[in-house]
mmCIF file of C-alpha atoms in Angstrom:
data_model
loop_
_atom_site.group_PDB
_atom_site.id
_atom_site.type_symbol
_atom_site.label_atom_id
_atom_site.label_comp_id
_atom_site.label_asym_id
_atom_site.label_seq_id
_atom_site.Cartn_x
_atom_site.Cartn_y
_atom_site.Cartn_z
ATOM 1 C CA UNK V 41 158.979 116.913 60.275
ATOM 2 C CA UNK V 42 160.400 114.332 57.791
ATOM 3 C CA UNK V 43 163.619 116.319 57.392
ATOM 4 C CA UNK V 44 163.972 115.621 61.141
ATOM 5 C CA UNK V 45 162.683 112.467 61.170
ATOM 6 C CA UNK V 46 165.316 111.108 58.742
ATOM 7 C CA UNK V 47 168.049 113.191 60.898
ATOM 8 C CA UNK V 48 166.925 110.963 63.606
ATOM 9 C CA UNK V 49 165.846 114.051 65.303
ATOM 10 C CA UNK V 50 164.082 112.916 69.156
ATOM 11 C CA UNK V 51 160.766 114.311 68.465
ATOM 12 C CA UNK V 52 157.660 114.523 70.589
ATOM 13 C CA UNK V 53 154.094 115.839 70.506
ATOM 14 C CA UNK V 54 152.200 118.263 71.991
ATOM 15 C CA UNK V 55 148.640 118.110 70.793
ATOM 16 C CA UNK V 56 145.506 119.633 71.862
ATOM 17 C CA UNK V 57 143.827 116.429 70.346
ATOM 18 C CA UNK V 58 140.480 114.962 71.463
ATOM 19 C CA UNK V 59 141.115 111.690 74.007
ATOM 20 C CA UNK V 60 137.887 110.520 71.767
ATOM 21 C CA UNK V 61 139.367 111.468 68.076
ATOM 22 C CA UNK V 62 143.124 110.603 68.955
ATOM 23 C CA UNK V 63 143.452 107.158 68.677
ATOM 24 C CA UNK V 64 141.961 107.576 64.884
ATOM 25 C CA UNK V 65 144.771 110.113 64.083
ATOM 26 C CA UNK V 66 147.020 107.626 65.077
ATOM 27 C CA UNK V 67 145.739 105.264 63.071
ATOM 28 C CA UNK V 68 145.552 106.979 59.773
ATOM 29 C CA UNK V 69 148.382 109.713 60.064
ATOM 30 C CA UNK V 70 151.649 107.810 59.340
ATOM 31 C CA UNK V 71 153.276 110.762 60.582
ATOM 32 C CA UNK V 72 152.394 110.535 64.146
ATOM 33 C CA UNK V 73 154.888 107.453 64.113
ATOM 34 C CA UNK V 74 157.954 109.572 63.794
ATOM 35 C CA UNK V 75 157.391 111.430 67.683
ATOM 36 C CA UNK V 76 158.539 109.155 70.695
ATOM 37 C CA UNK V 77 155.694 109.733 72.403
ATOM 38 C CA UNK V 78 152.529 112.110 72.428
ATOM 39 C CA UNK V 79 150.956 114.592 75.395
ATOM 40 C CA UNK V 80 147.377 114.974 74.323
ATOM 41 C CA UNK V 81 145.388 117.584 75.899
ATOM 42 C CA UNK V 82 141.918 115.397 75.740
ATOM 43 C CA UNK V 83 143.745 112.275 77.908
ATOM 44 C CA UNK V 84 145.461 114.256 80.475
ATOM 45 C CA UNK V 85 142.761 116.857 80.921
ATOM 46 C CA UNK V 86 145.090 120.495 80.035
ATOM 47 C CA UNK V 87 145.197 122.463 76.955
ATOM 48 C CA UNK V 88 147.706 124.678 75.682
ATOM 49 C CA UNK V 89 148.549 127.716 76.540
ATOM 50 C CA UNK V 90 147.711 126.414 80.126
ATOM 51 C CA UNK V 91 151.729 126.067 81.628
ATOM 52 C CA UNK V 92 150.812 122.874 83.239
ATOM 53 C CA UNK V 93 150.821 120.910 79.724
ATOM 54 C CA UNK V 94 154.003 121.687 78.946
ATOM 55 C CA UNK V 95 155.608 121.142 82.134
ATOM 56 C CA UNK V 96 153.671 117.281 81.854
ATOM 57 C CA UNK V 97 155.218 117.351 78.308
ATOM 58 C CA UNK V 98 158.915 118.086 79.620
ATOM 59 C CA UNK V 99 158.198 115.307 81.990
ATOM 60 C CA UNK V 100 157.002 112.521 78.950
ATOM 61 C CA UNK V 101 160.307 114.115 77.385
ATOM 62 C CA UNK V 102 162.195 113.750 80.416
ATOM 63 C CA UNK V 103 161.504 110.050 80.629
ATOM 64 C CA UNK V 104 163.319 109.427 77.462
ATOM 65 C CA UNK V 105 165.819 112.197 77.853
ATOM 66 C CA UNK V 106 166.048 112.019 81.297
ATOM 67 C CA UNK V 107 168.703 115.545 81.163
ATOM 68 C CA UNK V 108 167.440 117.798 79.204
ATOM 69 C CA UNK V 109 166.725 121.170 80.242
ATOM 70 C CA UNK V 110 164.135 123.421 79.180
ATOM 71 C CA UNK V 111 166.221 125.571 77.192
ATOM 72 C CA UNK V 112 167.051 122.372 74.771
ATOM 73 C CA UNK V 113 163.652 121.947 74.018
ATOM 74 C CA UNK V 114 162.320 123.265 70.502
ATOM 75 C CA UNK V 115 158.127 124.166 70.586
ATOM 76 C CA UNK V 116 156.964 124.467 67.300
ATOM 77 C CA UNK V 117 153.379 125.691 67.111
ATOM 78 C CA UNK V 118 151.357 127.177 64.452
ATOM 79 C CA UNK V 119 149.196 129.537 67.261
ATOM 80 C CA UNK V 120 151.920 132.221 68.470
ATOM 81 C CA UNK V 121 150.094 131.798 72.311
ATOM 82 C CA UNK V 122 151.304 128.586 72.527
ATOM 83 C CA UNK V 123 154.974 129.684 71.921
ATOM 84 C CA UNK V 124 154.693 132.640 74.076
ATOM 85 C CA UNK V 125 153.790 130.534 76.729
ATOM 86 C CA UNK V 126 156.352 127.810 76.499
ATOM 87 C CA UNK V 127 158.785 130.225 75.792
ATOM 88 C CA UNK V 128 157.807 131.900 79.281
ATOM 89 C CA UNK V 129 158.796 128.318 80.709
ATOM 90 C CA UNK V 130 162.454 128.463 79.215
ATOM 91 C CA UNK V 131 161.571 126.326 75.866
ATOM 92 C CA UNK V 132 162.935 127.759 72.562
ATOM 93 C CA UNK V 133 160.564 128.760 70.458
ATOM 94 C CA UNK V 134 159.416 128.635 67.015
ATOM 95 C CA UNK V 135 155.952 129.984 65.322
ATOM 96 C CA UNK V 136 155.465 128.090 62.607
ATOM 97 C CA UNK V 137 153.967 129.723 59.286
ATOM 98 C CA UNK V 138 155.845 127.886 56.291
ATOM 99 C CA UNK V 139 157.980 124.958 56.492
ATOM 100 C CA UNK V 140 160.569 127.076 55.098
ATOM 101 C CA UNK V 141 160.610 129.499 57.896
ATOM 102 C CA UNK V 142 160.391 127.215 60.417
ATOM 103 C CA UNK V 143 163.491 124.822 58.917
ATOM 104 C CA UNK V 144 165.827 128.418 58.550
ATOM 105 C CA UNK V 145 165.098 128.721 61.967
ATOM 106 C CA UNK V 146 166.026 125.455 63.220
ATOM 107 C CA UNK V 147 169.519 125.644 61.236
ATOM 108 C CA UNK V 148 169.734 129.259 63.393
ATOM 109 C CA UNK V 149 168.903 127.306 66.534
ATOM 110 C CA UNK V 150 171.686 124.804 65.662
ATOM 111 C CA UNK V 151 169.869 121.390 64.453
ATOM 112 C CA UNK V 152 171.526 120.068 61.158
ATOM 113 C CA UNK V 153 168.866 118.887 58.483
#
């Protein structure tokens, strides 16, 4: 996440965060800075795998990027249900189990870190 942070990366979230717990996360995980914006499953009321959260995610992605497709979009998930189902929506996919896997990937996929 730093790696693509610093490569000034667009990055946004996809969380199946608590509306309640959220706003502490926020507050005390520097990290969370580094996305553009955040869907969380608690505040609009969908959870992953459901399709509709990632098709509200494209959308919050979508305002900032207003032409990207779905196919440009990178999911990175640590459950291998969520990629499934965003790859089943045209997203590129990526199951994250070490940050070293997941970073050979991305070079495959074309980002530069």
């Amino acid at each position: 996440l730093e790696a693509l942070h610093e490569a000034k990366m667009p990055l946004f979230g996809l969380t199946n965060w608590s509306a309640e717990t959220f706003p502490y996360a926020r507050a005390h995980y520097p990290f969370l800075q580094y996305f553009r914006d955040i869907v969380v499953s608690g505040e609009i009321k969908l959870i992953k795998p459901d399709p509709a959260i990632y098709h509200a995610s494209l959308a919050q992605v979508r305002a900032h990027l207003p032409d990207i497709q779905p196919g440009e979009v990178v999911f990175i998930d640590d459950v291998a249900g969520n990629i499934e189902a965003a790859t089943a929506l045209g997203w590129q996919g990526i199951h994250h189990v070490s940050a070293a896997q997941t970073r050979e990937r991305l070079i495959e996929l074309g980002v530069s870190l």
